[in-house]
XYZ file of C-alpha atoms in Angstrom:
649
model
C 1.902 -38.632 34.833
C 0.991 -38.238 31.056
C -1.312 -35.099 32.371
C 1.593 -33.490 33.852
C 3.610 -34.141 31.456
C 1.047 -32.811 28.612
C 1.102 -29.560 31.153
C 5.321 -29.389 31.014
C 4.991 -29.124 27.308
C 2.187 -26.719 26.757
C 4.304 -24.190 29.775
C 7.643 -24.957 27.573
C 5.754 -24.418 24.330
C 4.623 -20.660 25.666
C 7.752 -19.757 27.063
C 9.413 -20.473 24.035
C 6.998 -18.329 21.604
C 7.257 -15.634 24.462
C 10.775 -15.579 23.996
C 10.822 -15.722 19.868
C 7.905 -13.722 19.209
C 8.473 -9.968 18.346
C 5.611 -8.059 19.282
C 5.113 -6.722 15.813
C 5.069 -9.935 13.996
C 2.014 -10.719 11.675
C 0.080 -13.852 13.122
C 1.025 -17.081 12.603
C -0.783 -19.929 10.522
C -1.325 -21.471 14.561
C -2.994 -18.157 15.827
C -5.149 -17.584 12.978
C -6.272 -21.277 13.325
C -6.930 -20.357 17.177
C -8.863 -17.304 15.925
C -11.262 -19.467 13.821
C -11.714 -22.057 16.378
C -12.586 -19.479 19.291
C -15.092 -17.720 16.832
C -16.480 -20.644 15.857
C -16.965 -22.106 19.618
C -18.525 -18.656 20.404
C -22.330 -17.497 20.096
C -21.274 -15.570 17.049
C -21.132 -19.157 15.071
C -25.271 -19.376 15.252
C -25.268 -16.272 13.012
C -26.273 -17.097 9.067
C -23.496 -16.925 7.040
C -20.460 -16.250 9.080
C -17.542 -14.886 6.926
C -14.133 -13.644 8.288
C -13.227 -10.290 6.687
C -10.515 -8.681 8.610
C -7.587 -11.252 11.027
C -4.768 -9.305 12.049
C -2.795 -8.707 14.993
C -4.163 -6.225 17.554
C -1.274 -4.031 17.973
C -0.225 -3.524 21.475
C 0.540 -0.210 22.789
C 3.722 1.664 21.076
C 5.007 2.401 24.480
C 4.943 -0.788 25.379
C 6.539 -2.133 22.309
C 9.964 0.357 22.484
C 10.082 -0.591 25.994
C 10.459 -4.562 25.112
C 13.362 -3.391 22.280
C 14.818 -1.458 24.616
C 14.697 -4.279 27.058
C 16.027 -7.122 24.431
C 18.453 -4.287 22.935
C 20.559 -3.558 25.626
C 20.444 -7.189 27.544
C 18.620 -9.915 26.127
C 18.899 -11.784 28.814
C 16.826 -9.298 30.921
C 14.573 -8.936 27.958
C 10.947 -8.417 29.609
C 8.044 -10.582 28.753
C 6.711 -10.254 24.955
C 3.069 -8.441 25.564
C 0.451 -10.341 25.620
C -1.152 -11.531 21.590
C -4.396 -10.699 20.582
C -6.435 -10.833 17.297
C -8.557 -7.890 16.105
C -11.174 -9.517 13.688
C -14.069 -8.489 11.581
C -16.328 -11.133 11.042
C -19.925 -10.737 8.869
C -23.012 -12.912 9.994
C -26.834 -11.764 9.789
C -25.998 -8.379 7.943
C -24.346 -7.124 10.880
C -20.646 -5.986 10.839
C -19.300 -7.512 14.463
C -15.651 -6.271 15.864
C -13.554 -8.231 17.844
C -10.490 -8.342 19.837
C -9.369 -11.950 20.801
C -6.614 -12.460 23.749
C -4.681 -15.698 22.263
C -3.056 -16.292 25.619
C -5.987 -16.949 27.470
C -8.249 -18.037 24.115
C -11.022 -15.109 25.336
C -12.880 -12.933 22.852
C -12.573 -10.096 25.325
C -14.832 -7.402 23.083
C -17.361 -7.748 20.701
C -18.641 -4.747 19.212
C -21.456 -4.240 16.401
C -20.569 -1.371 13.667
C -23.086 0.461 12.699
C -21.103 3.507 11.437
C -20.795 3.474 7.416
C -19.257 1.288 4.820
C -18.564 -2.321 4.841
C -15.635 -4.409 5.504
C -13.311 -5.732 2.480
C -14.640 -8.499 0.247
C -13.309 -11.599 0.932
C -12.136 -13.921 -1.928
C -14.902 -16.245 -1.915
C -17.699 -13.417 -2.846
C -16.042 -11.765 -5.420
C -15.697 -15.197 -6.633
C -19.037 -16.231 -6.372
C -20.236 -12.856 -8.431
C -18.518 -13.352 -10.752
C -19.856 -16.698 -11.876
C -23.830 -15.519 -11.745
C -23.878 -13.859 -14.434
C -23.223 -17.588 -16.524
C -26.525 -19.187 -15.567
C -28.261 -16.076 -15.396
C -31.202 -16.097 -18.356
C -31.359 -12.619 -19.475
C -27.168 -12.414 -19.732
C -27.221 -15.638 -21.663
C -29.736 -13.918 -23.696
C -27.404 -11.477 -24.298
C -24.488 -12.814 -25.205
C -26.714 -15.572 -28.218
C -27.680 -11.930 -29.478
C -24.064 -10.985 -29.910
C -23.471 -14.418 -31.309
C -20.682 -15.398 -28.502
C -20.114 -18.351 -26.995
C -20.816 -18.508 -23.190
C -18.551 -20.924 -22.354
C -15.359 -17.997 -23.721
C -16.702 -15.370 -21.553
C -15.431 -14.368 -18.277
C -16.699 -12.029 -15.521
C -15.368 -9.537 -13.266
C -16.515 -7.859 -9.996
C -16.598 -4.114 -9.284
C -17.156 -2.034 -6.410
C -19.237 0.789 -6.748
C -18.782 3.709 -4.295
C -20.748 5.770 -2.879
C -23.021 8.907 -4.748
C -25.003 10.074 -2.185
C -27.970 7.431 -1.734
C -28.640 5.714 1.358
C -27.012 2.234 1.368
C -28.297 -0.754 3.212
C -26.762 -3.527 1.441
C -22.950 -4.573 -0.051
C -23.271 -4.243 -4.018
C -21.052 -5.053 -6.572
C -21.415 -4.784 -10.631
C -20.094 -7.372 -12.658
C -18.580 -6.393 -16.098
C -17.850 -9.280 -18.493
C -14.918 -9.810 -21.099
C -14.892 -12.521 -24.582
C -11.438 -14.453 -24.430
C -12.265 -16.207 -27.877
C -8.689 -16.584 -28.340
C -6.893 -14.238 -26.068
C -5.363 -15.151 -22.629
C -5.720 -11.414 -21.827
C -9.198 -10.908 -20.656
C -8.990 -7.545 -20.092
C -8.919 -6.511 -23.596
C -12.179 -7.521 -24.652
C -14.828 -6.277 -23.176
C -18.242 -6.604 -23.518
C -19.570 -3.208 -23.480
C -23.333 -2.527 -23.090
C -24.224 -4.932 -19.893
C -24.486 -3.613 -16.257
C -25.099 -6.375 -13.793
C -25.902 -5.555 -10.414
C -25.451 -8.225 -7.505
C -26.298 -8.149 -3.513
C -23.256 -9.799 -2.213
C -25.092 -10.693 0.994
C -27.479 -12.366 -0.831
C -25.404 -13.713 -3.818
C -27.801 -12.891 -6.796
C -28.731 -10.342 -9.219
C -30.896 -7.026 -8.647
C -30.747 -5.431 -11.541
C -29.837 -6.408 -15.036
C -29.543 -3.718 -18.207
C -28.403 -4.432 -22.140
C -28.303 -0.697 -23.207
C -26.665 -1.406 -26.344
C -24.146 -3.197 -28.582
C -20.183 -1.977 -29.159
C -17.729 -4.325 -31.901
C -16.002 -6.844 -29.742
C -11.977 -5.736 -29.707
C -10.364 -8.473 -31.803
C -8.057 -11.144 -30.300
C -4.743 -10.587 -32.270
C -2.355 -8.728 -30.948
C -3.393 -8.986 -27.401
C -1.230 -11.607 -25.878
C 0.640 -9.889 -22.673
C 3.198 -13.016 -22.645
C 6.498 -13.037 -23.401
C 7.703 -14.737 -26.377
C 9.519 -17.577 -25.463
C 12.994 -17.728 -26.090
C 13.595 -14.659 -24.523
C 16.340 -15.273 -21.409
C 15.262 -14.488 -18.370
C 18.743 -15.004 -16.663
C 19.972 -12.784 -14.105
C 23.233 -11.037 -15.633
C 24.320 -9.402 -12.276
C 23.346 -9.424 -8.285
C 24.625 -13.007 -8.476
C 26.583 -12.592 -5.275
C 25.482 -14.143 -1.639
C 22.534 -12.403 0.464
C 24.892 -9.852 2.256
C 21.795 -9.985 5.180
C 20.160 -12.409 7.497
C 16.970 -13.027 8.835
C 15.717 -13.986 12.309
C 12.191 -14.599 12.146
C 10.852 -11.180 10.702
C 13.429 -9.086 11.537
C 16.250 -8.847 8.664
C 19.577 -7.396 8.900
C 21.703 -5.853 6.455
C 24.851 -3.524 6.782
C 24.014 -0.803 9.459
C 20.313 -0.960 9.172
C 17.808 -3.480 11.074
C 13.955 -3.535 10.848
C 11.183 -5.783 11.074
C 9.456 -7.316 7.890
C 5.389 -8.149 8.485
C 2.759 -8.382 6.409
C -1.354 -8.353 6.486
C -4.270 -8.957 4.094
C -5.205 -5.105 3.984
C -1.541 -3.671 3.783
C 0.529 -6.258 2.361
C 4.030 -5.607 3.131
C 4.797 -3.691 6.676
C 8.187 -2.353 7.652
C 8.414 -1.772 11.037
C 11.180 -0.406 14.127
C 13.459 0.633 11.210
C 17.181 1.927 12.942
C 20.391 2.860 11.280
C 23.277 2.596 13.011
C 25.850 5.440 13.962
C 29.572 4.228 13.352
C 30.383 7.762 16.052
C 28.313 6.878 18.384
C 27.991 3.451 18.039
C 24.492 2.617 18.072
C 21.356 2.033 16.352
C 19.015 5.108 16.533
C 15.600 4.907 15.511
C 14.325 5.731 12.452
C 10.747 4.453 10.992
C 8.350 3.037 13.863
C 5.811 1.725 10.885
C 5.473 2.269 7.624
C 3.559 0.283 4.737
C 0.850 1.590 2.219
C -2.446 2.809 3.425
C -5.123 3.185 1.297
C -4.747 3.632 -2.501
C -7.831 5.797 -5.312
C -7.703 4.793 -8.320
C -10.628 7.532 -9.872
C -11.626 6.264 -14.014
C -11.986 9.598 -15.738
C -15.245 8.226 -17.962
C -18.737 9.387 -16.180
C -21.014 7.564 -18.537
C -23.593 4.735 -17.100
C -20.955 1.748 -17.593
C -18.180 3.728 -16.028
C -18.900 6.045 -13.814
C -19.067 3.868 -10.234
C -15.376 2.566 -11.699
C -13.218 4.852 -8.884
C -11.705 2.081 -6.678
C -9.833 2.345 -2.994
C -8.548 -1.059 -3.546
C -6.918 -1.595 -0.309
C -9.823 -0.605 1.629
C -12.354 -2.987 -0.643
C -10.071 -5.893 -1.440
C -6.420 -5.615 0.271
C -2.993 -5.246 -1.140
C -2.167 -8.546 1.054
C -5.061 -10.226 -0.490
C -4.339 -9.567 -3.606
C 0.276 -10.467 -3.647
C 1.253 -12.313 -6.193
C 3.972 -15.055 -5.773
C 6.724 -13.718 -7.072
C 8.743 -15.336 -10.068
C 12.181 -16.000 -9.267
C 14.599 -14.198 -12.208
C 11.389 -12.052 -12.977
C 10.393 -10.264 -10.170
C 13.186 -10.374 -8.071
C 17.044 -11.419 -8.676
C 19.121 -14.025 -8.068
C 20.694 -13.375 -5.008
C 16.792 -13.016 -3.526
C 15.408 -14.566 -0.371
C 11.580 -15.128 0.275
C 9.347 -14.747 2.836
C 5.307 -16.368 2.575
C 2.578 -14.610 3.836
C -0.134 -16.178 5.889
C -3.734 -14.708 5.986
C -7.029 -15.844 7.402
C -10.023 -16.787 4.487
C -13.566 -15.870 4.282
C -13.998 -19.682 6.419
C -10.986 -17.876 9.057
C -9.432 -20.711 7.758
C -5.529 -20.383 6.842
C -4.354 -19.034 3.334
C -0.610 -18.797 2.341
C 0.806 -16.744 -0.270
C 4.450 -18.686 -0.907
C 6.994 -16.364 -1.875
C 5.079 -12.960 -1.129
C 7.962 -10.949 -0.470
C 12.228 -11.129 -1.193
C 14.502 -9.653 -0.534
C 17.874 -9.013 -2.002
C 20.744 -6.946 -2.368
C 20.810 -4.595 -5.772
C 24.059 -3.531 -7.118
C 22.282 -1.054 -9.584
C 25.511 0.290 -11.246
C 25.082 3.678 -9.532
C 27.407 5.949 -7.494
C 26.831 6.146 -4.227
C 29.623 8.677 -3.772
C 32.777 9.894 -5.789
C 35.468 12.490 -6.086
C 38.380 13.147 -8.205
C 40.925 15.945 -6.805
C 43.451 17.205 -8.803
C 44.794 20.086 -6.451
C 47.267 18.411 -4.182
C 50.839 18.962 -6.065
C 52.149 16.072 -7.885
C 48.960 13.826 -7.419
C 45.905 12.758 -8.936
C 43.796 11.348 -5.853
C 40.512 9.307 -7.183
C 38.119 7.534 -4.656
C 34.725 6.688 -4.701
C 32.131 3.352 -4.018
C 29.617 1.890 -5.945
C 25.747 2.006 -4.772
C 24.969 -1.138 -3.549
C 21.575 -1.309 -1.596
C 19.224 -4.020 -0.139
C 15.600 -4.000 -1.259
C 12.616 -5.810 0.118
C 9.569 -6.238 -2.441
C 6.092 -7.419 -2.933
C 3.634 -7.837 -6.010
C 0.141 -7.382 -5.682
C -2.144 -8.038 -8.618
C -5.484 -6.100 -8.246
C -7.814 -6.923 -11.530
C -5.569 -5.524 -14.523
C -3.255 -3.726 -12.449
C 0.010 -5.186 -10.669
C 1.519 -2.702 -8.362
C 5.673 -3.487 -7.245
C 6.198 -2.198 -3.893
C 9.431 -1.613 -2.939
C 11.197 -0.585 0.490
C 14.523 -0.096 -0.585
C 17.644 0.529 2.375
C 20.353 2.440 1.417
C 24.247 2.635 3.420
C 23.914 6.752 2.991
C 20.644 5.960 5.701
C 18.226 6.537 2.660
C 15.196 4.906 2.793
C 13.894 5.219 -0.881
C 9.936 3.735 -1.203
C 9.103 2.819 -4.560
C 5.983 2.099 -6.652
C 5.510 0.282 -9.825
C 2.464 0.447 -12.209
C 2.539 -2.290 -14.741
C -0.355 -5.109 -16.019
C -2.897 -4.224 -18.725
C -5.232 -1.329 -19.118
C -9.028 -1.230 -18.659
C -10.773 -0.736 -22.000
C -13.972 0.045 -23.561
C -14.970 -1.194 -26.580
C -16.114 1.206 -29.563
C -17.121 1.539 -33.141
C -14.020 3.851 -33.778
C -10.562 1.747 -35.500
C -8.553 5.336 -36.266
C -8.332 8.412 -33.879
C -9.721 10.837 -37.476
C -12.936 8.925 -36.214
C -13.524 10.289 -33.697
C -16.000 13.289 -32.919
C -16.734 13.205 -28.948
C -15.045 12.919 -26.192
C -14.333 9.250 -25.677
C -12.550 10.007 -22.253
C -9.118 8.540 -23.210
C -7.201 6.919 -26.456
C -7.791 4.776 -28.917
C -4.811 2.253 -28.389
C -6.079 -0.582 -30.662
C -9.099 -0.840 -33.607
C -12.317 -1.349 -31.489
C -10.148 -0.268 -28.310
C -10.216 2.982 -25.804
C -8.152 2.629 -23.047
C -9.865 4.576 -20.306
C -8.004 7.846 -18.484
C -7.533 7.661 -15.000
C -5.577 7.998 -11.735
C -3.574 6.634 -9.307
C -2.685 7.324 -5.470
C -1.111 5.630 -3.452
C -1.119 7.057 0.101
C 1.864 5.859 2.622
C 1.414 5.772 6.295
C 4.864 6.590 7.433
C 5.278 6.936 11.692
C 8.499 8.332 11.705
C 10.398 8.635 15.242
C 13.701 10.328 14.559
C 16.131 9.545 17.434
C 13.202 9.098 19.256
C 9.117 9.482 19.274
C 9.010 13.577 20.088
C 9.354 15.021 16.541
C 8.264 18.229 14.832
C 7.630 18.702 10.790
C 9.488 21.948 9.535
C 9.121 23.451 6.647
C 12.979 24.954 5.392
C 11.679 27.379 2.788
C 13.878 29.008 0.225
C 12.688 32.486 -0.587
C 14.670 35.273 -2.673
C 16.513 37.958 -1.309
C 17.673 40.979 -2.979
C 21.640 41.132 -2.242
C 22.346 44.776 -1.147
C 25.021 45.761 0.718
C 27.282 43.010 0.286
C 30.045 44.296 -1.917
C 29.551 42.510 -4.916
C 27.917 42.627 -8.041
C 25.293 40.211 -7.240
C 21.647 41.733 -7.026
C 19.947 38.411 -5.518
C 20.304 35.050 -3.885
C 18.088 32.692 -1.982
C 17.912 32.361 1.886
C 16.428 29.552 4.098
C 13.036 30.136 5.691
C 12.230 27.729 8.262
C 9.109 27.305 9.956
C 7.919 24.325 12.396
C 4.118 22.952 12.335
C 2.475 23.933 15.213
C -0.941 21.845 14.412
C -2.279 19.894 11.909
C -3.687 22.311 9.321
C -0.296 23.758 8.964
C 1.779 20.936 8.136
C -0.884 19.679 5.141
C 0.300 20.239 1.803
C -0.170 20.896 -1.789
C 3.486 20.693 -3.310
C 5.250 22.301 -5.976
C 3.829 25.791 -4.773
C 6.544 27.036 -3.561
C 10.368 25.531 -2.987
C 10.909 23.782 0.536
C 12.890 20.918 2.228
C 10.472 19.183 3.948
C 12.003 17.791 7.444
C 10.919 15.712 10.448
C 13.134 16.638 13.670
C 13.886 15.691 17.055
C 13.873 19.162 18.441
C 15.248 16.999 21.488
C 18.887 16.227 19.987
C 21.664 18.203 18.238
C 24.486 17.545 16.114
C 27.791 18.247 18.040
C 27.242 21.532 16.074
C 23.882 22.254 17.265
C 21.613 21.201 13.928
C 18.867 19.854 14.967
C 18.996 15.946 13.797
C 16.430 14.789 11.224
C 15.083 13.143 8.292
C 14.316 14.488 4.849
C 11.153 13.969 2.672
C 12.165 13.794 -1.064
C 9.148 14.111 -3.120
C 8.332 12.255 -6.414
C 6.085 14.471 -8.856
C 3.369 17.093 -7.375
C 0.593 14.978 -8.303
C -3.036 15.842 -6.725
C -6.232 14.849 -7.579
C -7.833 16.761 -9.940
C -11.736 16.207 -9.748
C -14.393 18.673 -7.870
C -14.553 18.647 -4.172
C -17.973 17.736 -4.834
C -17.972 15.070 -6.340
C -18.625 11.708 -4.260
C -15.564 9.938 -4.998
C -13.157 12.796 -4.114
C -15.684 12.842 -0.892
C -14.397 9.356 -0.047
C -10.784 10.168 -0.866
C -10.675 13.773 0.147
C -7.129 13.071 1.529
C -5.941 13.293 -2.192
C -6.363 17.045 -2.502
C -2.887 17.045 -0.563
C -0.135 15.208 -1.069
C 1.674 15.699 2.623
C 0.366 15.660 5.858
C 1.119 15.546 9.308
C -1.265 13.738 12.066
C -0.722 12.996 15.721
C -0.312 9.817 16.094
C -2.916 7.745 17.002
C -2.655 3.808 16.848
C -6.318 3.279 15.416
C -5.484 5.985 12.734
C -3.535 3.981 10.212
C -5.929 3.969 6.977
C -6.674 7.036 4.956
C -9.482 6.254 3.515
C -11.231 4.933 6.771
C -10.866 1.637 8.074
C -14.406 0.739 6.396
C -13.663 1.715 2.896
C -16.204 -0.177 0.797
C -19.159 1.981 -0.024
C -18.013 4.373 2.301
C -19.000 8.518 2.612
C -15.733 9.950 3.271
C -17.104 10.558 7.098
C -13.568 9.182 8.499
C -10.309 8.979 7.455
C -7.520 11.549 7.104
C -8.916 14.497 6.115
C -11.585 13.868 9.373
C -9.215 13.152 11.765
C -6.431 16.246 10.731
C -9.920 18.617 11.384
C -9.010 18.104 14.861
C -6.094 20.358 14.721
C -4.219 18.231 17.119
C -0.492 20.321 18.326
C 1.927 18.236 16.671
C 5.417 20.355 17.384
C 6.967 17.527 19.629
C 5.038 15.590 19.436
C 4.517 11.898 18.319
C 3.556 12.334 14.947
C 2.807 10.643 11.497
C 3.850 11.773 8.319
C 1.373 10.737 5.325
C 2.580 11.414 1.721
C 0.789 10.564 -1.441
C 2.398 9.109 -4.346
C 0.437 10.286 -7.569
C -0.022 9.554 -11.326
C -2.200 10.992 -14.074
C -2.569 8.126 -16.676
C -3.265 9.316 -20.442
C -2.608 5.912 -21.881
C -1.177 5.237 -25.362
C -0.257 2.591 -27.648
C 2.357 1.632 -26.227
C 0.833 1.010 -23.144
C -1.100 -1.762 -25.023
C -1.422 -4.655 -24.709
C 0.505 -4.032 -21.797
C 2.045 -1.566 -19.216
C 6.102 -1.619 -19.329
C 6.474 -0.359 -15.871
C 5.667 3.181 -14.609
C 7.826 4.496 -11.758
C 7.103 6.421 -9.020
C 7.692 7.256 -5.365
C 9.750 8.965 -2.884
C 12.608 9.028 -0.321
C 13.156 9.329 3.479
C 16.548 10.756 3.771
C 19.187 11.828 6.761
C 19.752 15.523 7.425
C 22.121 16.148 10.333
C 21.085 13.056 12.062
C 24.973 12.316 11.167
C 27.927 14.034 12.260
C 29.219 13.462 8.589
C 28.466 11.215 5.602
C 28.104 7.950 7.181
C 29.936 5.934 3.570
C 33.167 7.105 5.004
C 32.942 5.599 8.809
């Protein structure tokens, strides 16, 4: 009786996450647990030094996804069967790289698949860890730092990845660069310049070891990035209720819905974004996924202690790895809600970031529309409404850097993406105190005595898989070119006209912006307005930012993406990360710029829209000790998917 009645409950218990479970939705802290057990019961647990690098949720089949919303849409109570859950992991053991897709339903590691291709998986936690600490019993770095007449016990070390520059690579490298506190909480800021430390992660110790030479130590004072205390950190508006709700992961808020996930590579995922149509009344499809794909973040100094310092840091360590929990009053309002995020460690073991994302609604203070009309006899007609918008958000601290992600929702049907530089700089310590000093090119500015705060770059490169109204889309270009105005009657002599062309393939929807003046639009060729306009979204550009360093050179190899800031791929569901799925160490042999060599037709065709957010970073004193914010990013906005501006329905 107890047997069957063990039975009863496991049947219940399935039915019942069949019936919650979206098929989106990141694992849970109970998969990834399965995951690790399976693994672990499996002949992969003889190899030496098993380490999980990669747990996420093997996506099932896009079709097959639109078909269960559809399904739980229109009737939930006919809603079909959630597809079946499965695991794709990358797991480390021996030196190999093994690839795995587990079916949790029936607890089967159905493939397992040795990579041999190039580049490595993402460091976990644990090894960048472990680096970081050899350097402290290591003879000849102790050595080093009695010559400099530090104290061992003050000095703290950080991992680097290294790239790629042509050689042939058999083993996962890091170098370790170390920083004096001595008296400053902001480790960054003191460097200890001279020391190159190379370490085989594999087998956790040090290869090569160099002292080239001795540079002032950047003094302490002045370097604290806290806030004084005192200062309020009190929210003086957004003080109202949520405004939204959330079932599970999928949140929503006025006449939008989506799904909210998140991973240890991407971080934050929005996913099955609609709007809804007060005319038509429905939802119609928007975003199918969108989150940030791979980001290059190129240091502009090519001397021996810099050089290697040009990092893809969500292929080599993960924007999910690295979130932050984020600080009530600080990082979001209020009026915020949280959501954790769960991840598997380098054991496959269960990790939870608490508070990894809010959300919240924003009542910036902005416009959202207006008009004052003072041409109807005897009246003076004002109307207008204020912006109010609701904003999901994550953190993620990589080294000095911490990047805010938002995915902000807009009543209009805006979808406005924004990015957030802020943290401390990277600096390289120097005999200079005063820029008159200075005779060579120290490949940035001096922001403090002793202190050169490094030039250097940052893209960020969004994955966006838009399906406007549907999943058959075309990109088209609406170009405005001059015309000469003859013939018309008046005494104009030009004007400007609209020029539209659609992508055919590949090569001619990828971009280098600001070259000439264009609306750049994803259709549904497939639906019209009741006026015949094509229905679509916008792409509203931030700055034309591209990289700027020779197509030769290895690191824009490995990023060659970054030459362009738009392009347009079909979609493909393996083909989410730009830089290649293994980034670490890789040769720029897969990725975007690979796949779009295909040519692939894309005019109505499911497609993927990729779009680069760039910044060139001179730094300067005020930058130091650290970043206020730097703001960035770009918007997704409607253009005739509407029969008319959707604030007044």
């Amino acid at each position: 009786m107890t047997v069957l009645f063990i039975a009863l409950v496991l049947i219940l218990q399935c039915c019942f996450i069949a019936s919650v479970y979206h098929p989106l939705d990141p694992l849970s802290s109970t998969e990834i647990n399965k995951v690790r057990l399976l693994v672990q019961k499996s002949q992969l647990a003889k190899l030496p030094n098993l380490t999980f690098h990669y747990v996420d949720i093997e996506e099932p089949e896009k079709a097959v996804v639109l078909k269960w919303l559809s399904s739980s849409s229109s009737n939930p109570k006919s809603r079909i069967s959630t597809p079946p859950r499965r695991a794709h992991v990358v797991v480390r053991g021996g030196g190999d790289t093994h690839e795995l897709v587990v079916d949790l339903g029936t607890n089967i590691i159905i493939s397992d698949h040795v990579y041999t291709g190039n580049g490595y998986p993402p460091f976990t936690f644990n090894e960048l860890f472990k680096a970081s600490k050899l350097p402290l019993t290591y003879p000849k770095f102790k050595k080093s730092i009695s010559t400099r007449g530090l104290n061992l016990s003050e000095v703290s070390c950080i991992p680097f990845t290294i790239g790629w520059y042509g050689e042939h690579i058999t083993r996962r490298d890091l170098k370790v660069e170390c920083c004096y506190r001595g008296g400053s909480v902001n480790v960054f800021t003191r460097p200890i310049e001279g020391i190159t430390i190379l370490v085989d992660v594999d087998l956790m110790k040090i290869t090569m070891y160099t002292d080239r030479f001795i540079a002032p130590l950047p003094k302490a004072e002045g370097t604290d990035f806290q806030i004084p205390k005192g200062k309020s950190h009190s929210d003086h508006c957004n003080k109202t209720g949520s405004g939204f709700s959330i079932e599970g992961h999928k949140v929503k808020w006025e006449n939008w819905v989506f799904h909210v996930g998140f991973n240890a590579r991407a971080g934050m995922v929005i996913s099955t974004a609609s709007v809804f149509d007060a005319i038509k009344k429905k939802f119609r499809s928007v975003l199918y996924r969108g989150h940030v794909s791979e980001t290059f973040v190129p240091y502009m100094d090519p001397t021996n202690e810099w050089y290697f310092r040009t990092f893809m840091d969500i292929g080599e360590f993960g924007f999910g790895r690295s979130a932050d929990t984020l600080q009530p009053l600080i990082d979001c309002p209020g009026n915020a809600e949280y959501l954790d995020g769960v991840m598997a460690g380098a054991a496959g073991e269960v990790q939870k970031v608490p508070r990894a994302i809010c959300i919240f609604e924003r009542y910036s203070g902005d416009v959202a529309m207006r008009h004052t009309e003072i041409n109807v006899p005897g009246k003076l007609i004002r109307s207008g409404q204020q912006e109010k918008t609701l904003v999901v958000r994550m953190v993620a601290t990589v080294g000095n850097y911490d990047y805010v992600l938002d995915w902000e929702f807009k009543q209009s049907g805006t979808i406005k993406v924004g990015v957030g530089l802020t943290g401390v700089l990277e600096v390289k310590a120097t005999s200079y105190t005063n820029a008159d000093q200075i005779t060579e090119n120290v490949h940035g500015t001096l922001v403090s005595e002793n202190t050169v705060a490094v030039n250097h770059d940052h893209f960020l490169t969004y994955y966006l898989d838009l399906d406007v109204d549907g999943i058959d889309n075309s990109f088209v270009k609406a170009k405005m070119k001059t015309s000469r105005a003859n013939g018309v009657g008046s005494s104009r002599k030009s004007y400007w006209t609209v020029v539209k062309e659609t992508a055919k393939t590949e090569a001619d929807a990828r971009l280098r912006l600001g070259l000439e003046p264009a609306d750049l639009l994803i259709v549904n060729p497939n639906r019209k307005t009741r006026l015949g306009n094509q229905v679509g979204y916008r792409l509203v550009t931030g700055q034309p930012v591209t990289s700027l360093l020779a197509d030769d050179d290895y690191p824009q190899i490995r990023a060659s993406y970054t030459k362009y800031q738009v392009w347009v791929t079909a979609y493909n569901k393996s083909e989410r990360w730009a830089g290649g799925f293994y980034a670490d160490r890789s040769h720029g042999d897969d990725g975007l710029a690979v796949w779009s060599k295909r040519d692939r037709a894309i005019e109505n065709k499911d497609i993927v829209l990729w779009y680069t957010v760039g910044f060139h970073h001179i730094p300067y004193q005020e930058d130091f000790p650290a970043m206020p914010t730097l703001h960035g990013g770009f918007e997704l906005s409607p253009a005739n998917i509407f029969e008319s501006n959707p604030l007044l329905k």
